Short mmCIF file of C-alpha atoms and ligand atoms in Angstrom, two decimals:
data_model
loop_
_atom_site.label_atom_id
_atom_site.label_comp_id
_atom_site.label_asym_id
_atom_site.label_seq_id
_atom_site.Cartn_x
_atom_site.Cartn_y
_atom_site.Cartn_z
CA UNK A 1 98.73 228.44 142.83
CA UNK A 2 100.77 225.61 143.71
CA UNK A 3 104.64 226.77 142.75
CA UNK A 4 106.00 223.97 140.64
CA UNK A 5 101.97 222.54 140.13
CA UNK A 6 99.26 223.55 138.68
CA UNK A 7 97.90 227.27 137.74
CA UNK A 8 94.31 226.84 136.53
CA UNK A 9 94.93 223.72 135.07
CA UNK A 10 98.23 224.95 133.42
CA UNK A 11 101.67 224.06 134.08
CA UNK A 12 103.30 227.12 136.17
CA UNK A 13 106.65 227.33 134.86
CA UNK A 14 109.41 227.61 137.73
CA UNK A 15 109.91 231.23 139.15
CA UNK A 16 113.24 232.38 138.24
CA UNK A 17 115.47 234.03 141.08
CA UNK A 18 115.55 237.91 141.35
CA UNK A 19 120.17 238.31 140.99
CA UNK A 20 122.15 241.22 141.68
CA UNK A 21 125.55 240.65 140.98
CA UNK A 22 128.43 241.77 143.29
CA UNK A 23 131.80 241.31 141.74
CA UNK A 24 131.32 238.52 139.43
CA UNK A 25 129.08 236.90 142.19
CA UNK A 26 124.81 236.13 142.25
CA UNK A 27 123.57 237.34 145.51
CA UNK A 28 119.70 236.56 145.97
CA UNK A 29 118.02 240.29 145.75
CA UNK A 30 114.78 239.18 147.67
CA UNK A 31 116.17 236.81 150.32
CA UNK A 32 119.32 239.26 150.65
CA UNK A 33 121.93 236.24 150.29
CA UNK A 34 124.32 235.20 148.47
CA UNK A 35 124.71 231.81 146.97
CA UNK A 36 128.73 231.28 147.81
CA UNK A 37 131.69 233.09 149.12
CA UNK A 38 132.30 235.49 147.60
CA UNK A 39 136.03 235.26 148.41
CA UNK A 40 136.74 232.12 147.21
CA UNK A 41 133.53 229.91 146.78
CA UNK A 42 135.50 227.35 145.60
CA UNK A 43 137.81 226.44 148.59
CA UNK A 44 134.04 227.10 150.87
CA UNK A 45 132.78 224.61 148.46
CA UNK A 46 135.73 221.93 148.93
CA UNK A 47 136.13 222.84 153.02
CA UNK A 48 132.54 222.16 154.00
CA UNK A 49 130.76 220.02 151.64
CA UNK A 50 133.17 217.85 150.22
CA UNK A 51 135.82 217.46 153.21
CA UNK A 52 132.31 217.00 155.40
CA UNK A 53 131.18 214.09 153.89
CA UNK A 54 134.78 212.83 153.79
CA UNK A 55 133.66 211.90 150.09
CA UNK A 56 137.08 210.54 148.85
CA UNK A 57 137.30 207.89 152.16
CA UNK A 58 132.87 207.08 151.58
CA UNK A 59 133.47 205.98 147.92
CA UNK A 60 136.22 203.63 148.62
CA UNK A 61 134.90 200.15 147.70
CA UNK A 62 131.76 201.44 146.78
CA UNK A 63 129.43 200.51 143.57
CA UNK A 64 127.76 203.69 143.52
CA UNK A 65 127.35 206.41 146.14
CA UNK A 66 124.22 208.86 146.18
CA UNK A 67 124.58 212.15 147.14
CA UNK A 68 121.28 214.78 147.53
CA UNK A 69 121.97 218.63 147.73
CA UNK A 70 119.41 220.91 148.68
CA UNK A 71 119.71 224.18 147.04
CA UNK A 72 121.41 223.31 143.58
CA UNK A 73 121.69 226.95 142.60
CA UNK A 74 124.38 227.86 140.18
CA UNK A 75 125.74 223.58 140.60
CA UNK A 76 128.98 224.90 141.89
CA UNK A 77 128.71 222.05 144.64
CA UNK A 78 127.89 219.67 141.84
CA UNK A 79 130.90 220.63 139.39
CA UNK A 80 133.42 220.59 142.36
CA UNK A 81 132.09 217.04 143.77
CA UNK A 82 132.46 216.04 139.92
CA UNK A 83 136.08 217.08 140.18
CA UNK A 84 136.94 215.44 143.08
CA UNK A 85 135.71 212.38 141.87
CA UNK A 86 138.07 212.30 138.81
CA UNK A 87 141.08 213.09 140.77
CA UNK A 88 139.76 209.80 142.98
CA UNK A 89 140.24 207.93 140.27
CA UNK A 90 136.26 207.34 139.09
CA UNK A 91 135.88 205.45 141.78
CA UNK A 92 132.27 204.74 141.77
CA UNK A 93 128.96 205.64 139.81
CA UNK A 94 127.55 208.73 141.46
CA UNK A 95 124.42 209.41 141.60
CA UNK A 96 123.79 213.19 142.49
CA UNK A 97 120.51 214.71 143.15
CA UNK A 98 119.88 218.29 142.84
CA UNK A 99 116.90 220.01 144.69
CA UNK A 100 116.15 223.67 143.56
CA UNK A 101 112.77 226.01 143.74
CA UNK A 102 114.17 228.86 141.45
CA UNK A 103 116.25 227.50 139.12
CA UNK A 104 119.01 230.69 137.04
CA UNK A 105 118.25 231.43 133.59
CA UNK A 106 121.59 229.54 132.00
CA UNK A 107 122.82 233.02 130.75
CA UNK A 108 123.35 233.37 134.83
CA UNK A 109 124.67 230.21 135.61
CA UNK A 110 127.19 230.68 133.03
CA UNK A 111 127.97 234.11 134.71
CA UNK A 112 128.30 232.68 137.79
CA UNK A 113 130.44 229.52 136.65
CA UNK A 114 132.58 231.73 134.70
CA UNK A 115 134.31 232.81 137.97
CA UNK A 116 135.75 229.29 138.26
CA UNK A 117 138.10 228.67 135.27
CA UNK A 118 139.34 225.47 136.62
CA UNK A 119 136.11 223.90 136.65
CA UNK A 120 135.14 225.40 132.72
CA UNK A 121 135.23 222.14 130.92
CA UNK A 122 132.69 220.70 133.21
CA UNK A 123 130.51 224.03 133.23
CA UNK A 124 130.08 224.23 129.80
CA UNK A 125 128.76 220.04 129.91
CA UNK A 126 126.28 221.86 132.81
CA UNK A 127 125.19 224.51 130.69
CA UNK A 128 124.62 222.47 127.24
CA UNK A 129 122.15 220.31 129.16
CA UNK A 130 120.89 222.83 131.37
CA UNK A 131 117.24 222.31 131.29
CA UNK A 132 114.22 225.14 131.20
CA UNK A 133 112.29 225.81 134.00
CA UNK A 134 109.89 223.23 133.33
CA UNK A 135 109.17 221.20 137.09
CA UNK A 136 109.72 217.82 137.61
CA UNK A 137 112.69 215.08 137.02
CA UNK A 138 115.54 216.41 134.80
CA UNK A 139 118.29 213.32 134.32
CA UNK A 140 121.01 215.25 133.00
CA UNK A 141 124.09 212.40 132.09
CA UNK A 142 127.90 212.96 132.50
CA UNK A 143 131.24 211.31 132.59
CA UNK A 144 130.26 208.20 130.00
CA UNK A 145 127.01 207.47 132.47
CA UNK A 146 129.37 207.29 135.62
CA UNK A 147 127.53 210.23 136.95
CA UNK A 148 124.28 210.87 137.07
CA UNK A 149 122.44 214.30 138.23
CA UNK A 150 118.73 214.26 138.78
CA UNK A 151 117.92 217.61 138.60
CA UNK A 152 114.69 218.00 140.21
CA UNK A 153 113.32 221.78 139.84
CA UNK A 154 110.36 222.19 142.30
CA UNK A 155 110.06 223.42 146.03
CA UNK A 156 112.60 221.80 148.51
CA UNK A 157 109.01 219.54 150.45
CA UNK A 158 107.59 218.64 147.07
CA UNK A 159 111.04 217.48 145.69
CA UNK A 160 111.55 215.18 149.11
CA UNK A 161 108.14 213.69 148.80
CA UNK A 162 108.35 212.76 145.41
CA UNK A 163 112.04 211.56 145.66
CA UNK A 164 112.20 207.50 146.00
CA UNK A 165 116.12 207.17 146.68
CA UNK A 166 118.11 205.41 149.02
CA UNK A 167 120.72 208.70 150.28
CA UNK A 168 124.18 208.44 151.27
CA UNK A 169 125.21 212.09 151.70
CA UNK A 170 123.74 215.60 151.88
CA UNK A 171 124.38 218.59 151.43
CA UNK A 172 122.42 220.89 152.99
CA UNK A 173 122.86 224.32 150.77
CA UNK A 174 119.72 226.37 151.54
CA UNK A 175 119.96 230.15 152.36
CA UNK A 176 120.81 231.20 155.97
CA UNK A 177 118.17 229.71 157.67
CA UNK A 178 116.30 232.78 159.40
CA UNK A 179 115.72 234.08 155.56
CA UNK A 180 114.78 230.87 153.97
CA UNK A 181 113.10 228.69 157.21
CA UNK A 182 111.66 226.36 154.01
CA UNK A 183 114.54 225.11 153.45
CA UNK A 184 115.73 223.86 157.30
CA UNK A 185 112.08 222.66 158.27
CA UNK A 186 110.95 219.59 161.00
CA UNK A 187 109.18 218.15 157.39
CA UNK A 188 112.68 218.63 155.40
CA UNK A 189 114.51 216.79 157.98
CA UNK A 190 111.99 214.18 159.07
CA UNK A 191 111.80 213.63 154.72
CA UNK A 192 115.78 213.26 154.93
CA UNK A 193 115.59 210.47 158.13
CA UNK A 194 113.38 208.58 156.14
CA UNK A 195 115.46 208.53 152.42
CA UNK A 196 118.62 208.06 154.68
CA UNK A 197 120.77 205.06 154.53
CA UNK A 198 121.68 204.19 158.03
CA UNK A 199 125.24 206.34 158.78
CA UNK A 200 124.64 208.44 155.80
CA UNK A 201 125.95 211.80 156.33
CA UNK A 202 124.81 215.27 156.26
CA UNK A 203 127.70 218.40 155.80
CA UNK A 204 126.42 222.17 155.88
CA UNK A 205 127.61 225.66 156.34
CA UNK A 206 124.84 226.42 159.00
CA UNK A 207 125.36 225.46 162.56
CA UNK A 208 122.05 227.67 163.83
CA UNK A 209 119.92 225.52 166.73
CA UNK A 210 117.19 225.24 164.87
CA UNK A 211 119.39 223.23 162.30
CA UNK A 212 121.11 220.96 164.84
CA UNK A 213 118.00 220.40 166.89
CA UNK A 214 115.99 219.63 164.05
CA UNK A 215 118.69 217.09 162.55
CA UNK A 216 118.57 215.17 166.25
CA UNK A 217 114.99 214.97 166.56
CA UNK A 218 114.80 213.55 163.40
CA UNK A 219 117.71 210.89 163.96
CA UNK A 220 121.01 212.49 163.22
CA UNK A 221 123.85 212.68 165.30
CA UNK A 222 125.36 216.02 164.89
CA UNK A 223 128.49 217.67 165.37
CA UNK A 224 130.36 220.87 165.13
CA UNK A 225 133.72 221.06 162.70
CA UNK A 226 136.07 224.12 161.79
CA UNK A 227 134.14 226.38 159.78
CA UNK A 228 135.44 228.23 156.36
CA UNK A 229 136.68 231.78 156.20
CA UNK A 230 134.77 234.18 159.09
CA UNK A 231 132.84 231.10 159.92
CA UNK A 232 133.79 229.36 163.27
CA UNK A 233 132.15 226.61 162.61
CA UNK A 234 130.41 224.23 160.18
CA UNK A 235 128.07 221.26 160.28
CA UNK A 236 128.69 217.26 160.25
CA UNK A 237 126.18 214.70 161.28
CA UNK A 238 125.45 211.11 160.65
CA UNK A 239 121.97 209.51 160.62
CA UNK A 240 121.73 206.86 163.39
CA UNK A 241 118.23 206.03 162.90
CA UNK A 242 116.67 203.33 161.12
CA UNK A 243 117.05 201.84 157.22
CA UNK A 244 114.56 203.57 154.83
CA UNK A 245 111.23 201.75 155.11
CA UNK A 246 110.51 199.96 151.99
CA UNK A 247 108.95 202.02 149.03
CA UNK A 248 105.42 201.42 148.86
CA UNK A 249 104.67 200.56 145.15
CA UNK A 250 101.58 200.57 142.61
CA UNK A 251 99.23 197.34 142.73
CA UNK A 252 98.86 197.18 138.95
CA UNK A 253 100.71 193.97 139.22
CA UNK A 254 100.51 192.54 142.71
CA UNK A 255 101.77 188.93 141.33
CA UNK A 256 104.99 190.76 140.34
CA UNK A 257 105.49 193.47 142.85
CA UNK A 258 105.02 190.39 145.66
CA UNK A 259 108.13 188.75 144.23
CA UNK A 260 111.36 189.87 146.21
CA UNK A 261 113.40 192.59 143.63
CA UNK A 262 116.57 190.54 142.06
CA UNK A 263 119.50 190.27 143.38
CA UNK A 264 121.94 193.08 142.04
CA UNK A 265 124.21 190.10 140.84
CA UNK A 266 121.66 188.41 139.04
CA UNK A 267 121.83 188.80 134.88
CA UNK A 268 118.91 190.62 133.45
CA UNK A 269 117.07 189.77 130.10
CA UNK A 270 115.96 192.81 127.66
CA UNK A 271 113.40 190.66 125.42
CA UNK A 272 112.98 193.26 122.62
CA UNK A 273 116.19 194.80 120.98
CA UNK A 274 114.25 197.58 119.12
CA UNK A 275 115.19 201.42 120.61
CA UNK A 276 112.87 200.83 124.07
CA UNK A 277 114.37 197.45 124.59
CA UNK A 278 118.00 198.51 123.81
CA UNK A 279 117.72 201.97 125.66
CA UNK A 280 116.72 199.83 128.58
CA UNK A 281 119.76 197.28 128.05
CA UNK A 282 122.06 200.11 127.80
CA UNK A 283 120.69 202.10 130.88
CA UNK A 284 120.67 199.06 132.92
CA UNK A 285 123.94 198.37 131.60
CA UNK A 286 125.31 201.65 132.66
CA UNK A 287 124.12 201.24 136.19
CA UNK A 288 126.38 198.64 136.75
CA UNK A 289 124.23 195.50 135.78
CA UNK A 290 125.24 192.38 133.99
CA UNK A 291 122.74 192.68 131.45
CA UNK A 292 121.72 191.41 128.13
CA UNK A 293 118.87 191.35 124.82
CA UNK A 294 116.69 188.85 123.03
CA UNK A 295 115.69 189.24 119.89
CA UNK A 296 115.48 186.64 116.81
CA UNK A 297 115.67 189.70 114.36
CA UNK A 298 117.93 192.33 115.39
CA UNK A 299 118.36 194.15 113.28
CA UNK A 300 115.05 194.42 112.45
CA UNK A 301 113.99 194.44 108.81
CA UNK A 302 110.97 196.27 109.50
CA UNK A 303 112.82 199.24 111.74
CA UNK A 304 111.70 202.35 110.31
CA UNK A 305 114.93 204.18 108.92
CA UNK A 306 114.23 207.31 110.76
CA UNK A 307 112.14 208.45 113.93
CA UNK A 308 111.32 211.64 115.57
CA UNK A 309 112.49 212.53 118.97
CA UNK A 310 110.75 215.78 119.63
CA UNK A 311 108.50 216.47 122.66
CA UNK A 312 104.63 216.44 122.88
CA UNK A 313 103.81 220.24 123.58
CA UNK A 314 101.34 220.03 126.16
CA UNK A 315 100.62 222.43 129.32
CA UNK A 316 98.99 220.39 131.00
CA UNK A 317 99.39 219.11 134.26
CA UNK A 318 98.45 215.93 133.91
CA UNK A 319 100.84 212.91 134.95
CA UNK A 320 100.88 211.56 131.22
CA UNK A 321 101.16 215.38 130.15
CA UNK A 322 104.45 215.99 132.17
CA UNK A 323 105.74 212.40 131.57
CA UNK A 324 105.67 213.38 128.04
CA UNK A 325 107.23 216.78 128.47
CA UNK A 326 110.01 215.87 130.52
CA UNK A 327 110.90 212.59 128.06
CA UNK A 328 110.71 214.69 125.30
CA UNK A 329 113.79 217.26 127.31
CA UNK A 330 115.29 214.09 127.98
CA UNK A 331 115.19 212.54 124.30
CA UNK A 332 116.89 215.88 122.94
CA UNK A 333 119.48 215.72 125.21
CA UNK A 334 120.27 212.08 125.32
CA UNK A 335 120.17 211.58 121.19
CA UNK A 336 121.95 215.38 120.75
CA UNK A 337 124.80 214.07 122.41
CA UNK A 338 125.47 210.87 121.42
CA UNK A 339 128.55 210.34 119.98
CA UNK A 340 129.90 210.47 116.32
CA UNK A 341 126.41 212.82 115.53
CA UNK A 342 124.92 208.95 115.66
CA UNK A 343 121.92 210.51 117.23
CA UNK A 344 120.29 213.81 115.85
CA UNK A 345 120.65 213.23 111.90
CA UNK A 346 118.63 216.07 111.01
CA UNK A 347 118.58 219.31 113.90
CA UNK A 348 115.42 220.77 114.00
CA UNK A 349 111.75 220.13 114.05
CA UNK A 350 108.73 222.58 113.06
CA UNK A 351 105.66 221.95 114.51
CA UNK A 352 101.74 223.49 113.55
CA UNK A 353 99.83 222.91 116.67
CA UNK A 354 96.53 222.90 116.14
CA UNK A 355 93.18 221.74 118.40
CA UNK A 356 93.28 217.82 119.49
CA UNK A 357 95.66 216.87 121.90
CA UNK A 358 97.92 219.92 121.91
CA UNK A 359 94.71 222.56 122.93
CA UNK A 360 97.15 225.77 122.90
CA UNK A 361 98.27 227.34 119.57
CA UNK A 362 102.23 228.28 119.63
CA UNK A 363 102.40 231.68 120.41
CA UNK A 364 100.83 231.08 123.64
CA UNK A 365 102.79 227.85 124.28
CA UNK A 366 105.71 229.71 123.55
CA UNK A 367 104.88 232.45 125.70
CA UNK A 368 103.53 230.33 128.90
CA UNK A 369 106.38 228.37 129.01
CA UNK A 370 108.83 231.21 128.11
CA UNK A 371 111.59 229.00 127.23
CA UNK A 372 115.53 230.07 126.45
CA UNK A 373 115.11 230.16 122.38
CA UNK A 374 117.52 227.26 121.68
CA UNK A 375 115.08 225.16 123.43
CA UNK A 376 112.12 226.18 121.61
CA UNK A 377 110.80 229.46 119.75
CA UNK A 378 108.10 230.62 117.79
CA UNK A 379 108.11 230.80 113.55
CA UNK A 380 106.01 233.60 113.59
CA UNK A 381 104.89 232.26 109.82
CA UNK A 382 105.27 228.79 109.38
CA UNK A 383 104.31 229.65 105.39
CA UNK A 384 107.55 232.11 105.22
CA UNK A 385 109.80 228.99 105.24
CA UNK A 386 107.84 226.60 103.17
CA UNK A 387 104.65 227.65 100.91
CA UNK A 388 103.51 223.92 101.60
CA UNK A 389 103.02 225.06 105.41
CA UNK A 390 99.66 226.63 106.77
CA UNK A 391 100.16 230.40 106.71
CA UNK A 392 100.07 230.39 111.10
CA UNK A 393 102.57 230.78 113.72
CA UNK A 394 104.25 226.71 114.91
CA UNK A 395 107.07 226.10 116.91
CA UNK A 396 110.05 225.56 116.10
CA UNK A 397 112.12 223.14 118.61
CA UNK A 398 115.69 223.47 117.73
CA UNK A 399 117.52 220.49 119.57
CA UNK A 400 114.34 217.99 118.82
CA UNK A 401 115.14 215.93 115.12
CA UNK A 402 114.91 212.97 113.14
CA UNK A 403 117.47 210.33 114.36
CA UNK A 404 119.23 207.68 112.33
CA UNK A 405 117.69 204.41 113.91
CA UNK A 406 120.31 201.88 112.53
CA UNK A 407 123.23 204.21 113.34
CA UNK A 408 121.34 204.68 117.53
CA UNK A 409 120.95 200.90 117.99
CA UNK A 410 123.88 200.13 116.69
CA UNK A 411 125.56 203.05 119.30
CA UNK A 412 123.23 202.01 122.23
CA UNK A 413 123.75 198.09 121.73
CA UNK A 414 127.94 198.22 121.52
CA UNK A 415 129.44 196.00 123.49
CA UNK A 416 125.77 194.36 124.90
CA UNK A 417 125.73 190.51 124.44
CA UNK A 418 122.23 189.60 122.31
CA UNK A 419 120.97 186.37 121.69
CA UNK A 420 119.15 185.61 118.27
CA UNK A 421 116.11 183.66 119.25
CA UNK A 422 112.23 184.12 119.40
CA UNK A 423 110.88 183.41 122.92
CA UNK A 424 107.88 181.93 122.84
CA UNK A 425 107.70 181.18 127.02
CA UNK A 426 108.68 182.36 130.02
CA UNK A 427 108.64 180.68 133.00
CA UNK A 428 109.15 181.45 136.72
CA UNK A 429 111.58 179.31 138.68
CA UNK A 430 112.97 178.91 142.01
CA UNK A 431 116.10 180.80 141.35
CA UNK A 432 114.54 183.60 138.50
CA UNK A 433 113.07 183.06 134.71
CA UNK A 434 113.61 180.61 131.99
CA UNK A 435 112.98 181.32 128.53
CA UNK A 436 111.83 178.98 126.03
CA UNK A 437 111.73 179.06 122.26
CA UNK A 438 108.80 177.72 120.47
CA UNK A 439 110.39 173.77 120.36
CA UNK A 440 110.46 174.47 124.15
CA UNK A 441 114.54 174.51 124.12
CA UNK A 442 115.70 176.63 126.68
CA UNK A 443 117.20 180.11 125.43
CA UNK A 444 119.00 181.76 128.43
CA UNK A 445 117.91 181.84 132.21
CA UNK A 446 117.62 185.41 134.27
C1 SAM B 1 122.91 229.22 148.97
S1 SAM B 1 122.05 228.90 147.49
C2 SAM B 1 122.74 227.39 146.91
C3 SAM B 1 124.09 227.50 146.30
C4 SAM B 1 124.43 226.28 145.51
N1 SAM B 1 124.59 225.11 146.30
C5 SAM B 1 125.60 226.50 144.58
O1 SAM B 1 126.50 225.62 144.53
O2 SAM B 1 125.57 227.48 143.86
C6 SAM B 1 120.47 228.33 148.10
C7 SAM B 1 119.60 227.69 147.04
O3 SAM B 1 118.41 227.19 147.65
C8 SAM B 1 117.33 227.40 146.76
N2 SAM B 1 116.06 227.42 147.51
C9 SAM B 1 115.64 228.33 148.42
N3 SAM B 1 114.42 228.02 148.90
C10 SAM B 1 114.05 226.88 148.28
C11 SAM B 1 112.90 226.04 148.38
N4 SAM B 1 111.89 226.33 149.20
N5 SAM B 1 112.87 224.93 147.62
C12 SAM B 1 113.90 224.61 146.80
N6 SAM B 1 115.01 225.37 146.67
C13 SAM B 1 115.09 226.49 147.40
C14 SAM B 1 117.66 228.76 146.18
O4 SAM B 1 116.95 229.03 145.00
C15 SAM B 1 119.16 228.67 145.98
O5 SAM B 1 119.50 228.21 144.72
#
């Protein structure tokens, strides 16, 4: 079995980490580590990730800053990086990525977290999105959109293969190396060189040879700084090799994917102001670009008044089947917090699986993907709540709903300039697109 793949052709949930707890504090039972200081993981926290990367002096000036951590674990890093970023003033988007194999049960990370009072608001916006162990992609949104974590639960070489991200900082967070070798391996660091921005930075607790001979041979320049607590010393490095090499991407479209990408200055056109197109405008919008939609009938008289944002349950492991999966976790976050209750109208969705597409029936969906409850649990009898349901066991996904369409696009298109007009051609210039209505008068260029 392939840990965050495939287990005869089902989805293997990800393994959840054997705890003890030692005064308030997770310590790995199998690896026989613990996941912070236990003195005060906070200040450890501040001392060798943060102050390594010199975050507050890197996001000066900056647009947006990414920032990769291997070994998310209880997102202590995460919530004190968040911290430090308000008291900078917000200075740019962030764009944090969190790498992690054995992702806690949230009842654990909110044990864990509880030890840090200071940081509570932030832990509790963690925990409410806190995602099951389902692998993949998790985009989990904070601050307004400012800050991004992409949450991606599956084993540290699978995670860097799959990631497609231009870094500017890590942290490197694994267990002491000689317990969890994984995690500091010639692949791991050779995966970092090449997602590296050139002078992008590295800050760990671990100074052990193996660490700061595999960071040189892959490119980084590595020195030693004051360490935290008992600990002599800690890591800093900088990567001195070359740019990332450019992303090689699918041929559906060769005619497009040979065009050079936009510049980031350049305005982009959303043709379509229905949800996709207006989730897109909004995203795009988010991420710093000047963006804005087309649409001759927005809003739309023929926009259903409701729709359903509830996942397809699937255990597959097929792309589509895990595409679907993880959009659906995303779509119950995203509308469940959107503000003024504009997104979930109704809370709650029942579903009867049964043959077709969905080949599991829900007691052993439930049970394979074994799910905390508020995510998704079983109605034993789907007939007890409603006579009009068939007398089986469905499943019953608490955060999925009906959303209020007018009331979302409304929300998602604030503040988004759209132009009223049908677009009947587009045309490729020197400089980017026209647009043409169908009298051939020009609409907006892009
Ligand atoms: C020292 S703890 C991280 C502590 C964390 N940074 C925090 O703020 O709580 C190390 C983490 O690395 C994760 N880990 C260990 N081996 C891994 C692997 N092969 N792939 C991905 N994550 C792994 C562990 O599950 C654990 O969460």
């Amino acid at each position: 079995m392939n840990r965050s793949g495939e287990e005869g052709g089902l989805i293997a949930p990800m393994p959840r980490p054997a705890l003890s707890w030692q005064a308030g504090t997770p310590h790995a039972r199998d690896i026989g580590d613990i996941y912070y200081n236990p003195e005060d993981g906070l200040a450890e926290s501040r001392h060798v990730f943060a102050e390594g990367l010199d975050l507050i002096t890197c996001w000066a000036g900056r647009d947006s800053y990414t920032l990769c951590e291997l070994g998310f674990g209880t997102g202590l890093n995460f919530l004190l990086t968040w911290s430090l970023w308000e008291e900078a003033g917000r200075p740019c988007r962030l764009c944090y990525v969190g790498v992690e194999g054995f992702p806690l049960a949230r009842a654990d990370l909110e044990r864990a977290l509880g030890a840090f009072p200071v940081l509570a608001e932030k832990a509790r916006s963690l925990l409410a999105q806190w995602p099951p162990p389902y692998p993949g992609f998790h985009r989990l949104v904070f601050a307004g959109g400012r800050i991004q974590l992409t949450l991606i639960l599956a084993d540290v070489q699978e995670a860097l293969a799959a990631l497609r991200a231009p870094v500017d900082g890590w942290y490197l967070d694994g267990f002491a190396p000689d317990r969890n070798p994984q995690m500091w391996d010639a692949a791991v660091f050779g995966r970092m060189a090449a997602l590296s921005r050139p002078g992008a930075r590295v800050a760990s607790f671990s100074v052990a040879g193996r660490v700061r001979r595999g960071l040189e041979e892959a490119g980084f320049a590595v020195t030693r700084r004051p360490g935290f607590g008992r600990k002599r010393h800690a890591l800093a490095a900088e990567f001195r090799g070359r740019p990332p090499a450019p992303v090689p991407r699918a041929q559906r479209f060769p005619e497009l994917l040979a065009m050079p990408p936009p510049p980031a200055d350049e305005p982009i056109a959303v043709i379509g102001a229905g949800l996709a197109g207006s989730l897109l405008a909004r995203f795009l919008h988010d991420a710093g670009r000047d963006v804005f939609l087309v649409d001759p009938l927005a809003p739309c008289p023929t926009q259903p008044p409701v729709a359903l944002a509830a996942p397809r349950p699937d255990l597959g492991t097929a792309p589509r089947a895990r595409f679907e999966m993880l959009a659906g976790l995303f779509a119950q976050r995203f509308y469940g917090a959107m503000p003024d209750g504009a997104g979930t109208a109704v809370g709650g969705v029942i579903q009867l699986p049964a043959g077709g597409r969905s080949r599991h029936g829900a007691e052993a969906i439930v049970r394979h993907l074994g799910w905390e409850d508020d995510w998704l649990s079983l109605l034993p009898q789907a007939d007890a709540l409603w006579e009009g349901f068939a007398p089986r066991p469905a499943l019953l996904w608490p955060r999925a709903g009906a959303i209020d369409t007018a009331a979302v696009l409304a929300a998602l298109r604030a503040g988004l300039p759209l132009r009223q007009a049908g677009v009947s051609r587009i045309m490729r210039e020197s400089t980017g697109w026209r647009m043409e209505d169908e009298s051939g008068s020009v609409i907006a260029c892009a």
